[in-house]
PDB file of C-alpha atoms in Angstrom:
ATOM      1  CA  UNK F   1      14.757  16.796   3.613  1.00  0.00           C
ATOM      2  CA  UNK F   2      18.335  18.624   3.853  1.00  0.00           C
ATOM      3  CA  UNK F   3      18.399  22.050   2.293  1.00  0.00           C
ATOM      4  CA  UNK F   4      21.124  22.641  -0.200  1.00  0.00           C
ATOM      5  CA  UNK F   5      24.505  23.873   0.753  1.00  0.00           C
ATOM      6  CA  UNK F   6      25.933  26.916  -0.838  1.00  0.00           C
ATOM      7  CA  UNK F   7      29.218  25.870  -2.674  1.00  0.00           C
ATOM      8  CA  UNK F   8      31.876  28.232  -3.847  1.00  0.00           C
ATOM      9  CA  UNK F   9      33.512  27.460  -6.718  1.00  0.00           C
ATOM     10  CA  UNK F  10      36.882  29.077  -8.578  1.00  0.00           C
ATOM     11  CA  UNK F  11      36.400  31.523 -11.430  1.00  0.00           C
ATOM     12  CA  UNK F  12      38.370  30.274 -14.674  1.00  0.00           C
ATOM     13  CA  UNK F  13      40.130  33.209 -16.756  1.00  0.00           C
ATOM     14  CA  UNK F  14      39.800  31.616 -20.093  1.00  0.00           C
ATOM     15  CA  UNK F  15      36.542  31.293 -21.547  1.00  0.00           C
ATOM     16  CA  UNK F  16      36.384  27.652 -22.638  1.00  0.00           C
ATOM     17  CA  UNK F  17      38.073  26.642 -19.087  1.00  0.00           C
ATOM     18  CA  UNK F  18      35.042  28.611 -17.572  1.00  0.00           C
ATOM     19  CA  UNK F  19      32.541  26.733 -19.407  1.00  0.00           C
ATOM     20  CA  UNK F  20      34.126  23.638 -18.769  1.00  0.00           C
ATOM     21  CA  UNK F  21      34.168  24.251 -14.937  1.00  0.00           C
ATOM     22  CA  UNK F  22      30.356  25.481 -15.455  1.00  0.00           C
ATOM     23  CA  UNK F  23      29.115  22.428 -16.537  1.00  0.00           C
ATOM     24  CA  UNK F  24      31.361  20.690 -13.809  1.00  0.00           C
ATOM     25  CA  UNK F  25      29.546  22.944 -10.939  1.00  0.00           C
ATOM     26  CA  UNK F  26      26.102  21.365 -12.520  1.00  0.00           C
ATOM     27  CA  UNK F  27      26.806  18.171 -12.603  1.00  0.00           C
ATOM     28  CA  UNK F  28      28.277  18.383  -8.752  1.00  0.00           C
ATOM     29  CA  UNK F  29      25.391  20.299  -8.005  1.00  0.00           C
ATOM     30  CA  UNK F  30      22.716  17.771  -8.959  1.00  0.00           C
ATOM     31  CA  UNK F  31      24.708  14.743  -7.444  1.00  0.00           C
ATOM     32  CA  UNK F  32      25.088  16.822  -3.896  1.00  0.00           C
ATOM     33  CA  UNK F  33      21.475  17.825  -3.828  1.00  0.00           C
ATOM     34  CA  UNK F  34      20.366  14.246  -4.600  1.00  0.00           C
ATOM     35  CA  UNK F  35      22.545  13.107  -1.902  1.00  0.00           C
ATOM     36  CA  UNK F  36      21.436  15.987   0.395  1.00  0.00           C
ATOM     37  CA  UNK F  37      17.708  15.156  -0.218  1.00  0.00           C
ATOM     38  CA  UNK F  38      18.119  11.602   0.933  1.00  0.00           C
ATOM     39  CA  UNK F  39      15.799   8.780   0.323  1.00  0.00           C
ATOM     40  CA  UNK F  40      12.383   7.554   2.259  1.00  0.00           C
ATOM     41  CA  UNK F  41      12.952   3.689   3.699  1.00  0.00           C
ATOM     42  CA  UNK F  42       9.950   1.796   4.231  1.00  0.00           C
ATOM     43  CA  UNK F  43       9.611  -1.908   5.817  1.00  0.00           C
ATOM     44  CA  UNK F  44       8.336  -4.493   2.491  1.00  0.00           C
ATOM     45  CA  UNK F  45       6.706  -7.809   3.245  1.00  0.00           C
ATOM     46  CA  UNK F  46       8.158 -10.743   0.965  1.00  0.00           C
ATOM     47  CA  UNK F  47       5.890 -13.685   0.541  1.00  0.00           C
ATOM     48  CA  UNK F  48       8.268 -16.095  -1.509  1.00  0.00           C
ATOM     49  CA  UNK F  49       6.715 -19.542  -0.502  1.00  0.00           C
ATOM     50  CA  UNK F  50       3.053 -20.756  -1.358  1.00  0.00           C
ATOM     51  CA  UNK F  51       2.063 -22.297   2.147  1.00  0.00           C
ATOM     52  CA  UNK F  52      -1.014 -22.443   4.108  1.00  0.00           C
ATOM     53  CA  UNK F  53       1.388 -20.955   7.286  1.00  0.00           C
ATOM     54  CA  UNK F  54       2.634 -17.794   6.330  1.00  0.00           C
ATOM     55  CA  UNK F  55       1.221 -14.936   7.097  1.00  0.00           C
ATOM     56  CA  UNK F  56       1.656 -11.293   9.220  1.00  0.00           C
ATOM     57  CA  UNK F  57      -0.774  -9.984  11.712  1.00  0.00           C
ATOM     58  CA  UNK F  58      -0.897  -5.943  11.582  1.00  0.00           C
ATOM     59  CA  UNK F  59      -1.435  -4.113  15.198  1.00  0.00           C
ATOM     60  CA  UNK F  60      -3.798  -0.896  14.726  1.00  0.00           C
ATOM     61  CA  UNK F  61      -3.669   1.778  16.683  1.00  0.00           C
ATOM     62  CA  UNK F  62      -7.557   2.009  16.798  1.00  0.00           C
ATOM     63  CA  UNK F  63     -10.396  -0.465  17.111  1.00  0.00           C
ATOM     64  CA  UNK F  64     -12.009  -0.750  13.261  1.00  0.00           C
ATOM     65  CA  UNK F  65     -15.308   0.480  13.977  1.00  0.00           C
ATOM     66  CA  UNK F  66     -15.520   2.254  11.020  1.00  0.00           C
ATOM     67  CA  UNK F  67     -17.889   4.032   9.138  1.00  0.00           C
ATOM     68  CA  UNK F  68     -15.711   5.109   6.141  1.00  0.00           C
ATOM     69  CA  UNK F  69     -12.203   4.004   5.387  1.00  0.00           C
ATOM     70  CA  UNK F  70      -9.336   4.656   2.845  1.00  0.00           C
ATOM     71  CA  UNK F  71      -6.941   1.897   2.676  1.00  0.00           C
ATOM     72  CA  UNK F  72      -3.822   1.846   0.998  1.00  0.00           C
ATOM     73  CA  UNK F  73      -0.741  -0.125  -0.092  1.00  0.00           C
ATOM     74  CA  UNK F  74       2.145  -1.180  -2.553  1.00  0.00           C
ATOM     75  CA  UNK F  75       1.404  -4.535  -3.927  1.00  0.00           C
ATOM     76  CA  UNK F  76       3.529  -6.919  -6.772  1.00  0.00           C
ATOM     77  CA  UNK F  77       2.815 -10.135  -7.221  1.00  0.00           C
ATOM     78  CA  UNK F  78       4.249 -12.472 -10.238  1.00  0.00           C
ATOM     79  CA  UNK F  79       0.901 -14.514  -9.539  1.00  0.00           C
ATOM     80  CA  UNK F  80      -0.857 -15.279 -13.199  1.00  0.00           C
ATOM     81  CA  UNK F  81      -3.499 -17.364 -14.548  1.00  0.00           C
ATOM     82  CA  UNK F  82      -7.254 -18.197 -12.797  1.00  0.00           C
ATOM     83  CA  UNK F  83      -6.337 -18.011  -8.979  1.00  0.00           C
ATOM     84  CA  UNK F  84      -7.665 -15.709  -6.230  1.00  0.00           C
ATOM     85  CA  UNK F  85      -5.360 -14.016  -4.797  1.00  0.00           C
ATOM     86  CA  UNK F  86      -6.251 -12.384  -0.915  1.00  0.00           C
ATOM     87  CA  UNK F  87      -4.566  -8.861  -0.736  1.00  0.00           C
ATOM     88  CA  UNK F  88      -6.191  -7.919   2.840  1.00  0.00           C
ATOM     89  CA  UNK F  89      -7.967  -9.363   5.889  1.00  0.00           C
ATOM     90  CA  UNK F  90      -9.819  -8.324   8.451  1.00  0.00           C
ATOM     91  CA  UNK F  91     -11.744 -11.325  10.323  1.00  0.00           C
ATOM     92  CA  UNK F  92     -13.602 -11.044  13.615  1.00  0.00           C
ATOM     93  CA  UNK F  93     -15.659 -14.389  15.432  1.00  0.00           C
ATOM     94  CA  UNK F  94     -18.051 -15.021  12.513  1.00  0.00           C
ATOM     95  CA  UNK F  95     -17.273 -12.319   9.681  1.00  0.00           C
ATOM     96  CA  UNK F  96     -15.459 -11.516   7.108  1.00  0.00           C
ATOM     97  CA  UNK F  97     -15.477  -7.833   7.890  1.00  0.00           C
ATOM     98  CA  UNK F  98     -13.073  -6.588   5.348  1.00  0.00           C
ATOM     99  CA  UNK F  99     -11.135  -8.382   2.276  1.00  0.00           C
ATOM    100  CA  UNK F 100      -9.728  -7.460  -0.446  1.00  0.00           C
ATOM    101  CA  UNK F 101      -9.052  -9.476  -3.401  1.00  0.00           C
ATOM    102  CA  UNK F 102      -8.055 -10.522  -6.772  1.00  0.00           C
ATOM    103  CA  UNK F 103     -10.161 -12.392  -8.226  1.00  0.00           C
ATOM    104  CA  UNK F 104      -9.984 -15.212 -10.620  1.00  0.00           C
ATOM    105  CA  UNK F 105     -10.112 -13.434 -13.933  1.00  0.00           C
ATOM    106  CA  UNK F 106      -8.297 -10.764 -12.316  1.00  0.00           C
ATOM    107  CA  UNK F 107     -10.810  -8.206 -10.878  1.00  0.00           C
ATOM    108  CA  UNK F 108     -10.185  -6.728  -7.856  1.00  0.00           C
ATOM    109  CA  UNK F 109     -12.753  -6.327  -4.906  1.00  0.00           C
ATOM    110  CA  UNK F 110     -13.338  -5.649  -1.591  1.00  0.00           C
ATOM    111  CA  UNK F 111     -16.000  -7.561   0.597  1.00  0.00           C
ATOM    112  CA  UNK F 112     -17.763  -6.175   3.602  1.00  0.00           C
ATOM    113  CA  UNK F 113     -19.471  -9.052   5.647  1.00  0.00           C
ATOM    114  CA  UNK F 114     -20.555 -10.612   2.312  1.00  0.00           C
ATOM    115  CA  UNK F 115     -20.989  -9.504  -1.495  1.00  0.00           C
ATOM    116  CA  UNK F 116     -18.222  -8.105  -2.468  1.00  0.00           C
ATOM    117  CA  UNK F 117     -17.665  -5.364  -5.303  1.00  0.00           C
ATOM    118  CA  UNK F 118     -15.681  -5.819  -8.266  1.00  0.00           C
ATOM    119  CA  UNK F 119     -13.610  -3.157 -10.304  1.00  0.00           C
ATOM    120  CA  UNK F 120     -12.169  -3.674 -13.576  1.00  0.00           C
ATOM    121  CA  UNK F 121      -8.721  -2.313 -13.587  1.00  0.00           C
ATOM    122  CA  UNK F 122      -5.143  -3.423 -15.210  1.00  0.00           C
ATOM    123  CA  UNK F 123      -3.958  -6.313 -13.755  1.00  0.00           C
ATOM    124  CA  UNK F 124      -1.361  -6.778 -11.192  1.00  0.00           C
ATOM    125  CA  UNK F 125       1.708  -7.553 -12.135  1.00  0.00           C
ATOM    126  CA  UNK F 126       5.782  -7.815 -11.039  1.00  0.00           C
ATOM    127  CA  UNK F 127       6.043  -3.994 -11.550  1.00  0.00           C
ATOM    128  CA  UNK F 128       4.799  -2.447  -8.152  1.00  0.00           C
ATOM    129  CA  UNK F 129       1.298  -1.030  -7.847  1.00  0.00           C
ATOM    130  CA  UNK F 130       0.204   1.750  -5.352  1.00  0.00           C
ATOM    131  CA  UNK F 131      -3.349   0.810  -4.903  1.00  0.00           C
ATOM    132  CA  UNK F 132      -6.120   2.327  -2.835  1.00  0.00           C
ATOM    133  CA  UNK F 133      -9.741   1.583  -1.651  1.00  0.00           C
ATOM    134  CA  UNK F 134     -12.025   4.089  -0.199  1.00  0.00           C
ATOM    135  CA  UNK F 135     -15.724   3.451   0.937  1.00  0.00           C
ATOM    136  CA  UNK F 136     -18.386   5.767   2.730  1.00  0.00           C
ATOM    137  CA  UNK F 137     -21.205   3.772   4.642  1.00  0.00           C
ATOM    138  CA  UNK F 138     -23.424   7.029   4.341  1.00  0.00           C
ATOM    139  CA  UNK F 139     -23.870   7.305   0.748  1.00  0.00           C
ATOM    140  CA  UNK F 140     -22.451   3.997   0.266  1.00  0.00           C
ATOM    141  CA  UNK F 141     -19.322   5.409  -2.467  1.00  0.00           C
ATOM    142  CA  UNK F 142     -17.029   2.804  -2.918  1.00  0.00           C
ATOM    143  CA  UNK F 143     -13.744   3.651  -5.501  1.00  0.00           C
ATOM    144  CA  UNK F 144     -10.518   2.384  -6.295  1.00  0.00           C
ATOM    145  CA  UNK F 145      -7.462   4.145  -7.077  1.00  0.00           C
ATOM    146  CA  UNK F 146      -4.545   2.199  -9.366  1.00  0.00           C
ATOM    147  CA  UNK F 147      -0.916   4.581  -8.782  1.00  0.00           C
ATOM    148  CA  UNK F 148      -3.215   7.663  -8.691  1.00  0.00           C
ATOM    149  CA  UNK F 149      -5.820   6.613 -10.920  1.00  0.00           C
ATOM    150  CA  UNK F 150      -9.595   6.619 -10.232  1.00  0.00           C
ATOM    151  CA  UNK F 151     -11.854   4.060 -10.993  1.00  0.00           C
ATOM    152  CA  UNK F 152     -15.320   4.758 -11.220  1.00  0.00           C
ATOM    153  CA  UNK F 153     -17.416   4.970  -8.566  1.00  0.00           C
ATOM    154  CA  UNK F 154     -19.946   2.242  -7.153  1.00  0.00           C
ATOM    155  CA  UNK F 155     -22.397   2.457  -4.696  1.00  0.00           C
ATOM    156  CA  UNK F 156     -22.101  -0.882  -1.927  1.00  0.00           C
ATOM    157  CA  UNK F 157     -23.227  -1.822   1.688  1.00  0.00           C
ATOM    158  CA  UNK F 158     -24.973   1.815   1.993  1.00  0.00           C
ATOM    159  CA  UNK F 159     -25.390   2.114   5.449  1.00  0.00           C
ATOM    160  CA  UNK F 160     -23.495  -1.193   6.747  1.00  0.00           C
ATOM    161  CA  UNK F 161     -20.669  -0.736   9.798  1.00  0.00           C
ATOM    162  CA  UNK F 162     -17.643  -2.672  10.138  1.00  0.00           C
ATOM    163  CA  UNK F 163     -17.175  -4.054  13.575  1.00  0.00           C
ATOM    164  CA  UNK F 164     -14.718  -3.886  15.440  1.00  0.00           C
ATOM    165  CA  UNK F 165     -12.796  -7.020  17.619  1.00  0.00           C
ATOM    166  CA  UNK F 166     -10.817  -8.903  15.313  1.00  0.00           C
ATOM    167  CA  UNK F 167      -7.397  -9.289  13.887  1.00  0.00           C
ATOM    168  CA  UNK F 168      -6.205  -7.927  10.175  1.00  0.00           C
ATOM    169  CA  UNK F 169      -3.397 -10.371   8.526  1.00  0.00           C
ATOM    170  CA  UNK F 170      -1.798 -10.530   5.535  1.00  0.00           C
ATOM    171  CA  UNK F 171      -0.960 -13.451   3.281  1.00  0.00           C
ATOM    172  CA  UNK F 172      -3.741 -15.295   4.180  1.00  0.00           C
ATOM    173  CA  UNK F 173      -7.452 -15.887   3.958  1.00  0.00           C
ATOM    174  CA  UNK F 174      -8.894 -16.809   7.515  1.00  0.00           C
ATOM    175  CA  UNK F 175     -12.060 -18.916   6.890  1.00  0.00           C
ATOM    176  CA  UNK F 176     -12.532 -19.213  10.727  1.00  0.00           C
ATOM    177  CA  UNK F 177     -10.639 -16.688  13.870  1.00  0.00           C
ATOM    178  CA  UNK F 178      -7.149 -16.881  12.452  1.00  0.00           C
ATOM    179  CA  UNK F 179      -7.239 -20.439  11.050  1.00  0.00           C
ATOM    180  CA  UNK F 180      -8.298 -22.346   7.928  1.00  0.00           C
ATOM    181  CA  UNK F 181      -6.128 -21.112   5.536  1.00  0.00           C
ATOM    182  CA  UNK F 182      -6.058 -22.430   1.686  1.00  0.00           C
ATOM    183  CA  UNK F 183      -2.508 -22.122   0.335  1.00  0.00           C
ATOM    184  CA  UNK F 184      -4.090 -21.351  -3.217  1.00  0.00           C
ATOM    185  CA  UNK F 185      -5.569 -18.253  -1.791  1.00  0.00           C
ATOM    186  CA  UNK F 186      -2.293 -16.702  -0.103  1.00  0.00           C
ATOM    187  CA  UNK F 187      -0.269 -14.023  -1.655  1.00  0.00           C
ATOM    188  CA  UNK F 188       2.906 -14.504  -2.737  1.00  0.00           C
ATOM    189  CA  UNK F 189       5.458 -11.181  -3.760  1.00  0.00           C
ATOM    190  CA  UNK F 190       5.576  -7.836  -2.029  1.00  0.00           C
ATOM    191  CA  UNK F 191       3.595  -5.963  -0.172  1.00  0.00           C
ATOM    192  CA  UNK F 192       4.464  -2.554   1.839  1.00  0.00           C
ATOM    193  CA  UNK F 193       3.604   0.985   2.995  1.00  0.00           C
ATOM    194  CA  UNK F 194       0.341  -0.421   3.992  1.00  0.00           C
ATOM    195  CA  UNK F 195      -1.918   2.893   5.729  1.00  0.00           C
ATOM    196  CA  UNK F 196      -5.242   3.116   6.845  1.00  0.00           C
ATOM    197  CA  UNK F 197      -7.912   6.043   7.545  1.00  0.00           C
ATOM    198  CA  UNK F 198     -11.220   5.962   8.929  1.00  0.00           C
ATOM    199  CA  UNK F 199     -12.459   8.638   6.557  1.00  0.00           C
ATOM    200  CA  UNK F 200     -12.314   9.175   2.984  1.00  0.00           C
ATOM    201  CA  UNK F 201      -9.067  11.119   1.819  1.00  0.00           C
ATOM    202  CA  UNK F 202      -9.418  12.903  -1.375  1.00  0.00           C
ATOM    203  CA  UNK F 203      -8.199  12.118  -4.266  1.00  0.00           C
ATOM    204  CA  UNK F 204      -5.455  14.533  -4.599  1.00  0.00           C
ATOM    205  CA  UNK F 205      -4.142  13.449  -1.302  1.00  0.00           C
ATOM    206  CA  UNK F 206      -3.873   9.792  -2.545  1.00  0.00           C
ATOM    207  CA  UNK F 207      -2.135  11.049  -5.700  1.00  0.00           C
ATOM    208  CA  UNK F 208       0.546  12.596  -2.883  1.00  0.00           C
ATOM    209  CA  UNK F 209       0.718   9.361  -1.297  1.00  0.00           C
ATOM    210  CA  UNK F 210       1.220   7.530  -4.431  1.00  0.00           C
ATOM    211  CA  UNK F 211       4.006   9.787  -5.431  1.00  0.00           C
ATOM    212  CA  UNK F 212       5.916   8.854  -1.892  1.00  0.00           C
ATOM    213  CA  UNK F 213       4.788  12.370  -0.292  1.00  0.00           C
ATOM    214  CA  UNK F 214       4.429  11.754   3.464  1.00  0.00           C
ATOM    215  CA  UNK F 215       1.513  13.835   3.908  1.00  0.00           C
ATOM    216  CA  UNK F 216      -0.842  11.944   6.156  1.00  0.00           C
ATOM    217  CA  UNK F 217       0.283   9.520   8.260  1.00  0.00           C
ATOM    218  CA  UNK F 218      -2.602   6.304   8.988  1.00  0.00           C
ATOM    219  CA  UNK F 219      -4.733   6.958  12.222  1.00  0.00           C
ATOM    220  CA  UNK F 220      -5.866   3.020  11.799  1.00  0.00           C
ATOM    221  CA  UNK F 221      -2.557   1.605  10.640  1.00  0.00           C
ATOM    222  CA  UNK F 222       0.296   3.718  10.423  1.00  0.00           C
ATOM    223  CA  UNK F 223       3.334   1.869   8.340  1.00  0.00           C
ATOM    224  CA  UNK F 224       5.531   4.208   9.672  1.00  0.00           C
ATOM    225  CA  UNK F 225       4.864   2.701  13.238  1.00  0.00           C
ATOM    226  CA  UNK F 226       3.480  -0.813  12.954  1.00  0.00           C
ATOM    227  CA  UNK F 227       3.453  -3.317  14.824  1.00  0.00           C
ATOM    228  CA  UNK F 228       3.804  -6.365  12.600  1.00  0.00           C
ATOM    229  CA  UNK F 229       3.687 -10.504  14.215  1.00  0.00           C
ATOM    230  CA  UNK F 230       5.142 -12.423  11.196  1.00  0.00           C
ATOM    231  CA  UNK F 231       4.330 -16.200  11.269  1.00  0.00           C
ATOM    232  CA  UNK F 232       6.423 -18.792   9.215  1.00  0.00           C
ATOM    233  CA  UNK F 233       8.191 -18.142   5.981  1.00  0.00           C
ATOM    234  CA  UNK F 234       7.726 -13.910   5.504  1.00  0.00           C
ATOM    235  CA  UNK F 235      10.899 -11.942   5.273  1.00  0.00           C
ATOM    236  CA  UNK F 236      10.462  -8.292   6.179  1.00  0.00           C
ATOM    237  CA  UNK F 237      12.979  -6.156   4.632  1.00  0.00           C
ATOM    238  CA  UNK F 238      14.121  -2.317   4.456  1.00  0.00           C
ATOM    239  CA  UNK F 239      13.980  -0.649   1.292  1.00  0.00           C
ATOM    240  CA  UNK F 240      13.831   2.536  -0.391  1.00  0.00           C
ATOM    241  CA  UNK F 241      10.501   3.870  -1.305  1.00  0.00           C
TER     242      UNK F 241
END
C-alpha cells in the first residue's frame, strides 16, 4: 500500500477563506489517500448457466494428504428453494474425499469419504459471503466461519485422513473420476478468493482474511497463484476485492 504524500497547501489571510481552504485540504486529502492506498484485484468465477458441463479444475501446489485443513472462499449464489447446491470438490478413484455443500433446506456441510456434518447458519444469498471450514483429524474439531463468524463446534471423522491423488473442481459434483455430473447439483453465481491450509488457522486470522487482509497466503491452494482449467460456460473475471 502507497504511503501518503506530504502536500503543501497556501495559507489564506482571512479567516473564513482559511476555513474554507481547510475543509478543501480534507476533502483532497481523503480522496488522494484513497487513491494512494489502491485496491486488492482478485480473479471471480461466474457460473451463469445451469449445465451438467461447466465446471473449473483448481491446480494445488501440494498433494491433499491432509490431516487438518482450513478452507476458505467468497461465495453468492441467487440459488433458492429445496436444491443442493455443491460449493467444493475434491474426488479421487472411488471417494468423495472432500465436499462441501448446501443442502436442501439450506444447511451447509462438508463430507469426508461419507457422512457429512451439517451446520445451521444464515442462508446464502446474492450478497457475497466469506465462508470458512476448518477440521482437525486429531481431536476431530470441525467449525464453520460465516464473514468472521463462528459456528459452534462439532466433533467428525476423529482420526480419518484425506488422501491424496485426485482432482478438486468447482461447479460440479463428480459422482465418478471427473464425470457424472447432475446439472441440479452445480453452482450457479460467484465464487472467488478460494485458499487452502493444511492446518487450522485461528480464528482471528480468518477474521483478517474476511476483512480482505492478505495475511496468509494458501500453502494448498493459493488464489493469488492458481492455476485454474475452466471447462464450458465459466467466465473468469477481475474484480476488486
Amino acid at each position: 500500500m502507497s504511503a501518503l504524500r506530504t502536500l503543501v497547501l497556501p495559507v489564506a489571510e482571512h479567516s473564513h477563506q482559511s476555513d474554507n481552504m481547510r475543509f478543501s485540504a480534507v476533502v483532497f486529502l481523503i480522496a488522494i489517500s484513497g487513491l494512494l492506498a489502491g485496491s486488492v484485484l482478485i480473479k471471480t468465477m461466474v457460473f451463469q448457466l445451469e449445465t451438467d458441463t461447466s465446471y473449473v479444475e483448481m491446480v494445488p501446489l501440494k498433494p491433499l494428504n491432509l490431516h487438518a485443513f482450513t478452507l476458505c472462499m467468497r461465495v453468492a449464489t441467487e440459488l433458492r428453494g429445496e436444491r443442493e447446491v455443491i460449493l467444493f470438490a475434491y474426488r479421487t478413484g472411488n471417494h468423495d474425499e472432500l465436499n462441501v455443500w448446501r443442502e436442501l433446506d439450506g444447511r451447509l456441510s462438508f463430507y469426508l469419504s461419507g457422512g457429512g456434518v451439517m451446520f445451521e447458519v444464515p442462508q446464502l444469498g446474492a450478497l457475497e459471503t466469506h465462508l470458512c471450514i476448518t477440521w482437525d483429524s486429531r481431536s476431530g474439531a470441525a467449525a464453520l466461519f460465516m464473514d468472521g463468524r463462528k459456528s459452534l463446534t462439532k466433533i467428525y471423522r476423529k482420526g480419518h485422513t484425506i488422501r491424496s491423488g485426485g482432482k478438486v473442481i468447482i461447479g460440479q459434483d463428480p459422482d465418478s473420476y471427473l464425470g457424472d455430473f447432475d446439472a441440479k447439483q452445480c453452482f450457479l453465481g460467484e465464487i472467488a478468493d478460494i485458499n487452502m491450509w493444511d492446518s487450522v488457522l485461528p480464528a482471528t486470522t480468518i477474521q483478517d482474511i474476511y476483512s480482505g487482509k492478505r495475511v496468509l497466503r494458501g500453502n494448498v491452494f493459493d488464489w493469488e497463484t492458481i492455476e485454474l482449467k475452466v471447462k464450458g460456460e465459466v467466465n473468469v473475471i477481475t474484480r476488486e476485492l
